[in-house]
mmCIF file of C-alpha atoms in Angstrom:
data_model
loop_
_atom_site.group_PDB
_atom_site.id
_atom_site.type_symbol
_atom_site.label_atom_id
_atom_site.label_comp_id
_atom_site.label_asym_id
_atom_site.label_seq_id
_atom_site.Cartn_x
_atom_site.Cartn_y
_atom_site.Cartn_z
ATOM 1 C CA MET A 1 -21.903 -46.967 -13.098
ATOM 2 C CA LYS A 2 -21.235 -43.394 -12.884
ATOM 3 C CA TRP A 3 -22.613 -42.064 -9.937
ATOM 4 C CA ILE A 4 -20.062 -44.710 -8.357
ATOM 5 C CA LYS A 5 -17.444 -42.544 -9.536
ATOM 6 C CA ALA A 6 -18.822 -39.457 -8.701
ATOM 7 C CA TYR A 7 -19.288 -40.868 -5.010
ATOM 8 C CA LYS A 8 -15.481 -42.077 -4.966
ATOM 9 C CA ASN A 9 -14.916 -38.521 -5.643
ATOM 10 C CA TRP A 10 -16.818 -37.428 -2.967
ATOM 11 C CA LEU A 11 -15.100 -39.434 -0.380
ATOM 12 C CA LYS A 12 -11.839 -38.610 -1.940
ATOM 13 C CA ASP A 13 -12.888 -34.832 -1.049
ATOM 14 C CA THR A 14 -14.099 -35.410 2.433
ATOM 15 C CA HIS A 15 -10.961 -37.503 3.238
ATOM 16 C CA GLU A 16 -8.365 -34.518 2.571
ATOM 17 C CA ARG A 17 -10.932 -32.051 4.623
ATOM 18 C CA LEU A 18 -10.870 -34.195 7.945
ATOM 19 C CA ILE A 19 -7.134 -34.761 7.176
ATOM 20 C CA HIS A 20 -6.965 -30.602 7.601
ATOM 21 C CA ILE A 21 -9.129 -30.429 10.291
ATOM 22 C CA GLU A 22 -7.176 -32.847 11.821
ATOM 23 C CA ASN A 23 -4.115 -31.254 11.391
ATOM 24 C CA LYS A 24 -5.455 -28.101 12.191
ATOM 25 C CA ILE A 25 -6.624 -29.728 15.580
ATOM 26 C CA ASP A 26 -3.501 -30.946 16.340
ATOM 27 C CA ASP A 27 -1.439 -27.548 16.192
ATOM 28 C CA CYS A 28 -4.243 -26.314 18.459
ATOM 29 C CA ILE A 29 -3.590 -28.911 20.975
ATOM 30 C CA ASN A 30 -0.225 -27.958 20.972
ATOM 31 C CA GLN A 31 -0.512 -24.123 21.437
ATOM 32 C CA ASN A 32 -3.178 -24.295 24.233
ATOM 33 C CA ASP A 33 -3.403 -26.376 27.020
ATOM 34 C CA LEU A 34 -6.788 -25.154 28.304
ATOM 35 C CA LEU A 35 -8.487 -26.295 25.440
ATOM 36 C CA LYS A 36 -6.938 -29.807 25.469
ATOM 37 C CA ASN A 37 -10.235 -31.355 26.458
ATOM 38 C CA ASP A 38 -12.184 -29.790 24.447
ATOM 39 C CA LEU A 39 -10.082 -30.545 21.220
ATOM 40 C CA GLN A 40 -9.735 -34.115 22.177
ATOM 41 C CA ASP A 41 -13.433 -34.811 22.042
ATOM 42 C CA ILE A 42 -13.561 -33.171 18.332
ATOM 43 C CA LYS A 43 -11.013 -35.707 17.220
ATOM 44 C CA VAL A 44 -12.649 -38.474 18.920
ATOM 45 C CA SER A 45 -15.933 -37.596 16.404
ATOM 46 C CA HIS A 46 -13.397 -36.938 13.562
ATOM 47 C CA LYS A 47 -11.887 -40.322 14.098
ATOM 48 C CA SER A 48 -15.768 -41.960 14.383
ATOM 49 C CA LEU A 49 -16.391 -40.079 11.146
ATOM 50 C CA PHE A 50 -13.419 -41.315 9.127
ATOM 51 C CA GLU A 51 -14.445 -44.839 9.715
ATOM 52 C CA ASP A 52 -17.760 -44.394 8.664
ATOM 53 C CA ILE A 53 -16.343 -42.694 5.695
ATOM 54 C CA ASN A 54 -14.337 -45.775 4.882
ATOM 55 C CA ASN A 55 -16.925 -48.202 5.364
ATOM 56 C CA LEU A 56 -19.028 -46.029 3.103
ATOM 57 C CA GLU A 57 -17.726 -48.130 0.471
ATOM 58 C CA LYS A 58 -18.821 -51.421 1.655
ATOM 59 C CA LEU A 59 -22.636 -49.589 0.397
ATOM 60 C CA TYR A 60 -21.665 -49.733 -2.925
ATOM 61 C CA SER A 61 -23.651 -52.681 -3.631
ATOM 62 C CA LYS A 62 -26.945 -51.393 -2.227
ATOM 63 C CA SER A 63 -29.369 -48.747 -3.677
ATOM 64 C CA ASN A 64 -28.216 -45.075 -4.557
ATOM 65 C CA ILE A 65 -30.806 -43.800 -2.616
ATOM 66 C CA GLU A 66 -29.495 -45.737 0.792
ATOM 67 C CA ILE A 67 -26.202 -44.397 -0.399
ATOM 68 C CA THR A 68 -27.116 -40.816 -1.015
ATOM 69 C CA LYS A 69 -29.109 -40.938 2.447
ATOM 70 C CA ARG A 70 -26.082 -42.174 4.630
ATOM 71 C CA LEU A 71 -23.804 -39.689 2.385
ATOM 72 C CA ILE A 72 -25.869 -36.702 3.483
ATOM 73 C CA GLU A 73 -25.897 -38.315 7.470
ATOM 74 C CA ILE A 74 -22.189 -37.982 7.250
ATOM 75 C CA ARG A 75 -22.312 -34.440 5.589
ATOM 76 C CA GLU A 76 -24.159 -33.322 8.039
ATOM 77 C CA ARG A 77 -21.640 -34.690 10.986
ATOM 78 C CA LEU A 78 -18.699 -33.130 8.952
ATOM 79 C CA ILE A 79 -20.243 -29.978 9.041
ATOM 80 C CA HIS A 80 -21.126 -29.824 12.949
ATOM 81 C CA ILE A 81 -17.560 -30.962 13.526
ATOM 82 C CA GLU A 82 -16.039 -28.176 11.594
ATOM 83 C CA ASN A 83 -18.620 -25.796 13.019
ATOM 84 C CA LYS A 84 -17.621 -27.042 16.938
ATOM 85 C CA GLU A 85 -13.900 -26.724 16.223
ATOM 86 C CA ASN A 86 -14.649 -23.332 14.917
ATOM 87 C CA GLU A 87 -16.342 -22.053 17.534
ATOM 88 C CA ILE A 88 -13.626 -23.131 19.899
ATOM 89 C CA LEU A 89 -10.997 -21.384 17.423
ATOM 90 C CA GLY A 90 -13.206 -18.128 17.512
ATOM 91 C CA TYR A 91 -13.238 -17.978 20.830
ATOM 92 C CA THR A 92 -9.687 -17.795 21.636
ATOM 93 C CA ARG A 93 -8.894 -15.548 18.630
ATOM 94 C CA GLU A 94 -12.032 -13.992 18.405
ATOM 95 C CA ASN A 95 -10.232 -10.174 16.897
ATOM 96 C CA GLU A 96 -8.772 -12.012 14.288
ATOM 97 C CA PHE A 97 -10.089 -11.628 10.971
ATOM 98 C CA LYS A 98 -8.568 -15.228 10.082
ATOM 99 C CA ALA A 99 -10.676 -16.565 12.794
ATOM 100 C CA ILE A 100 -13.789 -14.914 11.990
ATOM 101 C CA ASN A 101 -13.510 -15.973 8.427
ATOM 102 C CA GLN A 102 -13.161 -19.712 9.463
ATOM 103 C CA SER A 103 -15.988 -19.576 11.554
ATOM 104 C CA SER A 104 -18.060 -19.210 8.476
ATOM 105 C CA SER A 105 -17.330 -22.879 7.378
ATOM 106 C CA LYS A 106 -20.743 -24.119 8.333
ATOM 107 C CA GLU A 107 -22.168 -21.337 5.983
ATOM 108 C CA TYR A 108 -19.807 -22.617 3.432
ATOM 109 C CA LEU A 109 -20.507 -26.209 3.273
ATOM 110 C CA SER A 110 -24.375 -25.437 3.723
ATOM 111 C CA ILE A 111 -24.415 -24.246 -0.039
ATOM 112 C CA PHE A 112 -22.854 -26.617 -2.066
ATOM 113 C CA PRO A 113 -25.289 -26.613 -5.323
ATOM 114 C CA ASP A 114 -27.320 -30.054 -5.322
ATOM 115 C CA SER A 115 -25.919 -30.838 -8.283
ATOM 116 C CA PHE A 116 -22.988 -31.785 -6.082
ATOM 117 C CA ILE A 117 -24.765 -34.369 -3.790
ATOM 118 C CA ASN A 118 -26.198 -35.641 -6.869
ATOM 119 C CA GLY A 119 -23.140 -36.875 -8.512
ATOM 120 C CA LYS A 120 -23.568 -34.243 -11.498
ATOM 121 C CA HIS A 121 -20.266 -31.880 -10.804
ATOM 122 C CA THR A 122 -17.738 -35.264 -10.522
ATOM 123 C CA LEU A 123 -14.686 -32.383 -11.202
ATOM 124 C CA PHE A 124 -16.251 -30.262 -8.854
ATOM 125 C CA SER A 125 -15.763 -32.273 -5.927
ATOM 126 C CA ARG A 126 -11.847 -33.335 -6.766
ATOM 127 C CA ASN A 127 -10.959 -29.609 -7.988
ATOM 128 C CA LYS A 128 -12.781 -27.846 -5.179
ATOM 129 C CA ALA A 129 -10.247 -29.567 -2.763
ATOM 130 C CA TYR A 130 -7.179 -28.878 -4.842
ATOM 131 C CA TYR A 131 -8.499 -25.053 -4.994
ATOM 132 C CA ILE A 132 -8.950 -24.889 -1.343
ATOM 133 C CA LYS A 133 -5.907 -27.041 -0.283
ATOM 134 C CA LYS A 134 -3.630 -24.349 -2.375
ATOM 135 C CA ASN A 135 -5.184 -21.618 -1.429
ATOM 136 C CA THR A 136 -7.009 -21.966 1.822
ATOM 137 C CA ASP A 137 -7.036 -17.937 2.926
ATOM 138 C CA ASN A 138 -7.899 -16.662 -0.252
ATOM 139 C CA ASN A 139 -10.686 -19.223 -1.432
ATOM 140 C CA LEU A 140 -12.724 -19.324 1.807
ATOM 141 C CA LYS A 141 -12.761 -15.248 1.801
ATOM 142 C CA ASP A 142 -14.266 -15.982 -2.115
ATOM 143 C CA TYR A 143 -16.432 -19.104 -1.911
ATOM 144 C CA SER A 144 -18.603 -17.977 -4.232
ATOM 145 C CA ARG A 145 -16.272 -17.351 -6.619
ATOM 146 C CA LEU A 146 -14.921 -20.612 -6.914
ATOM 147 C CA LEU A 147 -18.629 -22.062 -7.542
ATOM 148 C CA THR A 148 -19.576 -19.464 -9.887
ATOM 149 C CA PHE A 149 -15.672 -20.341 -11.763
ATOM 150 C CA THR A 150 -16.223 -24.148 -11.217
ATOM 151 C CA LEU A 151 -19.853 -24.653 -12.511
ATOM 152 C CA ASN A 152 -19.144 -22.507 -15.644
ATOM 153 C CA ILE A 153 -15.954 -23.726 -16.545
ATOM 154 C CA GLU A 154 -17.672 -27.202 -16.412
ATOM 155 C CA LYS A 155 -20.343 -25.762 -18.225
ATOM 156 C CA VAL A 156 -18.133 -24.607 -21.388
ATOM 157 C CA ILE A 157 -16.347 -27.953 -21.579
ATOM 158 C CA SER A 158 -19.475 -30.398 -21.200
ATOM 159 C CA ASP A 159 -21.079 -27.938 -24.082
ATOM 160 C CA ASN A 160 -18.131 -28.884 -25.784
ATOM 161 C CA ILE A 161 -17.186 -24.932 -26.315
ATOM 162 C CA GLU A 162 -13.753 -25.092 -28.438
ATOM 163 C CA GLY A 163 -10.931 -23.009 -27.322
ATOM 164 C CA SER A 164 -8.063 -22.414 -24.716
ATOM 165 C CA LEU A 165 -8.468 -20.822 -21.550
ATOM 166 C CA ALA A 166 -6.693 -17.716 -20.724
ATOM 167 C CA GLU A 167 -6.343 -15.394 -17.356
ATOM 168 C CA LEU A 168 -4.892 -11.846 -17.536
ATOM 169 C CA GLY A 169 -3.814 -10.684 -14.319
ATOM 170 C CA VAL A 170 -2.861 -13.885 -12.116
ATOM 171 C CA TYR A 171 -0.792 -12.366 -9.147
ATOM 172 C CA LYS A 172 0.246 -15.346 -7.476
ATOM 173 C CA GLY A 173 -1.688 -18.047 -9.680
ATOM 174 C CA SER A 174 -4.824 -18.850 -7.271
ATOM 175 C CA ASN A 175 -6.932 -18.796 -10.029
ATOM 176 C CA ALA A 176 -4.435 -19.509 -12.662
ATOM 177 C CA ALA A 177 -3.663 -22.988 -10.993
ATOM 178 C CA PHE A 178 -7.270 -24.004 -10.902
ATOM 179 C CA MET A 179 -8.043 -22.913 -14.479
ATOM 180 C CA ALA A 180 -4.987 -24.871 -15.604
ATOM 181 C CA ARG A 181 -6.125 -27.643 -13.490
ATOM 182 C CA TYR A 182 -9.148 -28.022 -15.855
ATOM 183 C CA ALA A 183 -7.436 -27.010 -19.021
ATOM 184 C CA THR A 184 -4.876 -30.138 -18.581
ATOM 185 C CA GLU A 185 -7.694 -32.446 -17.492
ATOM 186 C CA ASN A 186 -9.508 -31.573 -20.953
ATOM 187 C CA ASP A 187 -6.553 -31.491 -23.375
ATOM 188 C CA ARG A 188 -6.497 -27.375 -23.705
ATOM 189 C CA LYS A 189 -4.245 -24.742 -23.702
ATOM 190 C CA MET A 190 -3.969 -22.395 -20.231
ATOM 191 C CA TYR A 191 -2.289 -18.762 -21.240
ATOM 192 C CA ILE A 192 -1.062 -17.199 -17.800
ATOM 193 C CA ILE A 193 -0.711 -13.773 -18.402
ATOM 194 C CA ASP A 194 0.905 -11.035 -16.288
ATOM 195 C CA THR A 195 3.665 -8.736 -15.380
ATOM 196 C CA PHE A 196 4.792 -11.106 -12.878
ATOM 197 C CA GLU A 197 5.840 -7.724 -10.970
ATOM 198 C CA GLY A 198 2.888 -5.767 -10.089
ATOM 199 C CA PHE A 199 0.947 -3.054 -11.643
ATOM 200 C CA SER A 200 2.908 -1.464 -14.395
ATOM 201 C CA GLU A 201 3.542 2.468 -14.202
ATOM 202 C CA GLU A 202 1.895 3.178 -17.574
ATOM 203 C CA ASP A 203 -1.608 2.094 -16.220
ATOM 204 C CA ILE A 204 -1.670 3.700 -12.890
ATOM 205 C CA SER A 205 -3.006 7.407 -14.878
ATOM 206 C CA GLY A 206 -6.357 8.828 -15.856
ATOM 207 C CA ILE A 207 -9.229 7.067 -13.571
ATOM 208 C CA ASP A 208 -6.749 5.259 -11.732
ATOM 209 C CA SER A 209 -4.167 8.015 -11.022
ATOM 210 C CA CYS A 210 -4.725 7.651 -7.479
ATOM 211 C CA LYS A 211 -4.036 4.042 -7.074
ATOM 212 C CA SER A 212 -0.437 2.843 -5.902
ATOM 213 C CA LYS A 213 1.927 0.454 -7.427
ATOM 214 C CA GLN A 214 0.488 -2.764 -5.972
ATOM 215 C CA PHE A 215 1.189 -6.859 -5.765
ATOM 216 C CA GLU A 216 4.928 -6.539 -6.518
ATOM 217 C CA ASP A 217 5.387 -9.956 -4.250
ATOM 218 C CA THR A 218 5.346 -12.068 -6.883
ATOM 219 C CA SER A 219 7.626 -13.394 -9.957
ATOM 220 C CA LEU A 220 7.412 -15.709 -12.930
ATOM 221 C CA GLU A 221 9.723 -18.160 -11.034
ATOM 222 C CA ALA A 222 6.832 -18.206 -8.017
ATOM 223 C CA VAL A 223 3.885 -18.650 -10.083
ATOM 224 C CA LYS A 224 5.658 -21.211 -12.247
ATOM 225 C CA GLU A 225 6.078 -23.405 -9.125
ATOM 226 C CA PHE A 226 2.567 -22.743 -8.192
ATOM 227 C CA CYS A 227 0.620 -23.467 -10.875
ATOM 228 C CA GLY A 228 3.086 -26.040 -12.786
ATOM 229 C CA GLU A 229 4.345 -26.671 -16.135
ATOM 230 C CA GLY A 230 3.322 -28.616 -18.733
ATOM 231 C CA GLU A 231 3.016 -28.478 -22.681
ATOM 232 C CA GLY A 232 -0.264 -27.034 -22.890
ATOM 233 C CA ILE A 233 0.409 -24.067 -19.779
ATOM 234 C CA ILE A 234 1.940 -21.207 -21.571
ATOM 235 C CA TYR A 235 3.560 -18.191 -19.512
ATOM 236 C CA VAL A 236 3.360 -14.976 -21.239
ATOM 237 C CA LYS A 237 5.568 -12.180 -19.459
ATOM 238 C CA GLY A 238 5.221 -8.536 -20.207
ATOM 239 C CA TYR A 239 3.168 -5.537 -20.429
ATOM 240 C CA PHE A 240 -0.226 -6.269 -22.274
ATOM 241 C CA PRO A 241 -1.014 -5.941 -25.383
ATOM 242 C CA GLU A 242 2.666 -5.685 -25.916
ATOM 243 C CA SER A 243 3.700 -9.072 -24.916
ATOM 244 C CA VAL A 244 0.911 -10.671 -27.068
ATOM 245 C CA THR A 245 2.732 -13.849 -29.010
ATOM 246 C CA LYS A 246 2.273 -15.267 -32.197
ATOM 247 C CA GLU A 247 0.666 -17.795 -30.384
ATOM 248 C CA LEU A 248 -1.839 -16.086 -28.584
ATOM 249 C CA GLU A 249 -2.853 -13.863 -31.401
ATOM 250 C CA ASP A 250 -3.821 -16.934 -33.517
ATOM 251 C CA ASP A 251 -5.772 -18.515 -30.725
ATOM 252 C CA GLN A 252 -9.418 -18.870 -30.203
ATOM 253 C CA PHE A 253 -11.300 -19.158 -26.422
ATOM 254 C CA SER A 254 -13.686 -20.656 -24.630
ATOM 255 C CA PHE A 255 -12.910 -19.385 -20.970
ATOM 256 C CA VAL A 256 -11.184 -16.047 -20.137
ATOM 257 C CA SER A 257 -10.677 -14.413 -16.629
ATOM 258 C CA LEU A 258 -9.676 -10.546 -16.123
ATOM 259 C CA ASP A 259 -8.094 -9.772 -12.886
ATOM 260 C CA CYS A 260 -6.058 -6.705 -13.692
ATOM 261 C CA ASP A 261 -7.979 -4.425 -11.763
ATOM 262 C CA LEU A 262 -7.228 -1.047 -13.188
ATOM 263 C CA TYR A 263 -8.668 0.831 -16.505
ATOM 264 C CA LYS A 264 -6.080 0.619 -19.367
ATOM 265 C CA PRO A 265 -5.337 -3.367 -18.826
ATOM 266 C CA ILE A 266 -9.405 -4.499 -18.470
ATOM 267 C CA ARG A 267 -9.986 -2.617 -21.729
ATOM 268 C CA ALA A 268 -7.198 -4.226 -23.304
ATOM 269 C CA GLY A 269 -8.012 -7.409 -22.461
ATOM 270 C CA LEU A 270 -11.669 -7.101 -23.498
ATOM 271 C CA GLU A 271 -10.604 -5.615 -27.121
ATOM 272 C CA PHE A 272 -8.110 -8.549 -27.402
ATOM 273 C CA PHE A 273 -10.164 -11.645 -25.834
ATOM 274 C CA TYR A 274 -13.644 -10.729 -27.005
ATOM 275 C CA PRO A 275 -13.362 -10.887 -30.667
ATOM 276 C CA ARG A 276 -11.751 -14.153 -30.396
ATOM 277 C CA LEU A 277 -14.274 -15.742 -27.709
ATOM 278 C CA ASN A 278 -16.501 -18.655 -29.347
ATOM 279 C CA LYS A 279 -19.744 -18.616 -29.280
ATOM 280 C CA GLY A 280 -21.103 -19.637 -25.922
ATOM 281 C CA GLY A 281 -17.600 -18.661 -24.437
ATOM 282 C CA MET A 282 -17.581 -16.439 -20.982
ATOM 283 C CA ILE A 283 -15.245 -14.024 -19.829
ATOM 284 C CA PHE A 284 -14.923 -13.214 -16.280
ATOM 285 C CA ILE A 285 -13.892 -9.825 -14.949
ATOM 286 C CA HIS A 286 -13.193 -9.421 -11.295
ATOM 287 C CA ASP A 287 -13.640 -6.257 -9.365
ATOM 288 C CA TYR A 288 -16.520 -4.860 -11.460
ATOM 289 C CA SER A 289 -18.737 -3.691 -8.598
ATOM 290 C CA SER A 290 -15.979 -4.002 -5.638
ATOM 291 C CA GLY A 291 -16.326 0.019 -5.489
ATOM 292 C CA TYR A 292 -12.644 0.266 -5.482
ATOM 293 C CA TRP A 293 -11.486 -0.425 -8.841
ATOM 294 C CA GLU A 294 -13.301 2.531 -10.501
ATOM 295 C CA GLY A 295 -11.153 1.762 -13.580
ATOM 296 C CA CYS A 296 -12.183 -1.769 -14.249
ATOM 297 C CA THR A 297 -16.115 -0.867 -14.171
ATOM 298 C CA GLN A 298 -15.592 2.273 -16.402
ATOM 299 C CA ALA A 299 -13.632 -0.085 -18.660
ATOM 300 C CA VAL A 300 -16.479 -2.831 -18.685
ATOM 301 C CA ASN A 301 -19.278 -0.267 -18.934
ATOM 302 C CA GLU A 302 -17.600 1.299 -21.703
ATOM 303 C CA PHE A 303 -16.463 -1.807 -23.912
ATOM 304 C CA CYS A 304 -20.035 -3.082 -23.388
ATOM 305 C CA ASP A 305 -21.841 0.321 -24.677
ATOM 306 C CA GLU A 306 -19.582 0.312 -27.523
ATOM 307 C CA ASN A 307 -20.812 -3.307 -28.530
ATOM 308 C CA GLU A 308 -24.027 -3.614 -27.534
ATOM 309 C CA LEU A 309 -23.253 -6.300 -24.898
ATOM 310 C CA SER A 310 -24.586 -6.749 -21.379
ATOM 311 C CA VAL A 311 -22.951 -8.088 -18.502
ATOM 312 C CA VAL A 312 -24.061 -10.718 -15.594
ATOM 313 C CA LEU A 313 -23.297 -9.785 -12.331
ATOM 314 C CA MET A 314 -22.210 -12.173 -9.642
ATOM 315 C CA PRO A 315 -22.301 -11.929 -5.653
ATOM 316 C CA ASP A 316 -18.703 -12.770 -4.580
ATOM 317 C CA LYS A 317 -16.902 -10.911 -2.545
ATOM 318 C CA SER A 318 -15.115 -8.342 -5.147
ATOM 319 C CA GLY A 319 -18.447 -8.472 -7.688
ATOM 320 C CA THR A 320 -17.458 -10.361 -10.925
ATOM 321 C CA ALA A 321 -18.912 -9.361 -13.877
ATOM 322 C CA VAL A 322 -19.878 -11.880 -16.556
ATOM 323 C CA ILE A 323 -19.724 -11.403 -20.616
ATOM 324 C CA VAL A 324 -21.404 -14.478 -22.282
ATOM 325 C CA ARG A 325 -20.911 -14.486 -26.303
#
């Protein structure tokens, strides 16, 4: 049955999170003897919860309702354990942004979509764990973006919107790796497009003339290692749109992410991808409502005005705007 598969995926996700907690607790015990007793208490609670999760598989022969109740109970205990750990970390490192960010984990865990616990989004469970494991600092700072990306990519796939996936402006590959995983699992192409050298001098002009050259601490080789290589993962290096290959030019798209911050590349990305976006496809534009990247906002507004389009705004950290064809 489908719900059995969904719950097994949930188990795998929870298992990975518990291992992550245990590793962090061990690190803290080694670093601070004064907290050893409190942290050991958490570790005991963690072990008990871990055993309960392993035993959960024995309930598969019972009713769906009984399993759901058991899952909710385990999830609440997980929230308590993570929150307890973060209270301790926050006390010892209260002035560090990372500790403040981590202390919000209870809130993050409490905003899972209802469809997650009901098993409606099986890929969400598996890919969420992958996304966080690969980019813990980045993604825990923008969990709303992760949820929005996940649910909408899955909708494009479940609605059978044909076309490849692409990201223009990948930096170190956080979102590109996530999108590539979906593309690979669903036999679609994923284009990863960037200079892989940070901002181009050509783009730091006009409304963006006050910006400095940024995001240079990356490379094509590093992103390939991070995102992986495969038949359907296509890297396009160079200044866009001059870097466009014939394969990219001739393709159609279902989901596109534009995360290149500045007016010129955002405008070029919209002009290139929107005509190639299949009906029902989506373009996600990062930083639209950030208040910092004015060039991005201007490029989107101009393009939408000229083409009589509207955007849907997302409440993530940097203010994503979405265009649906």
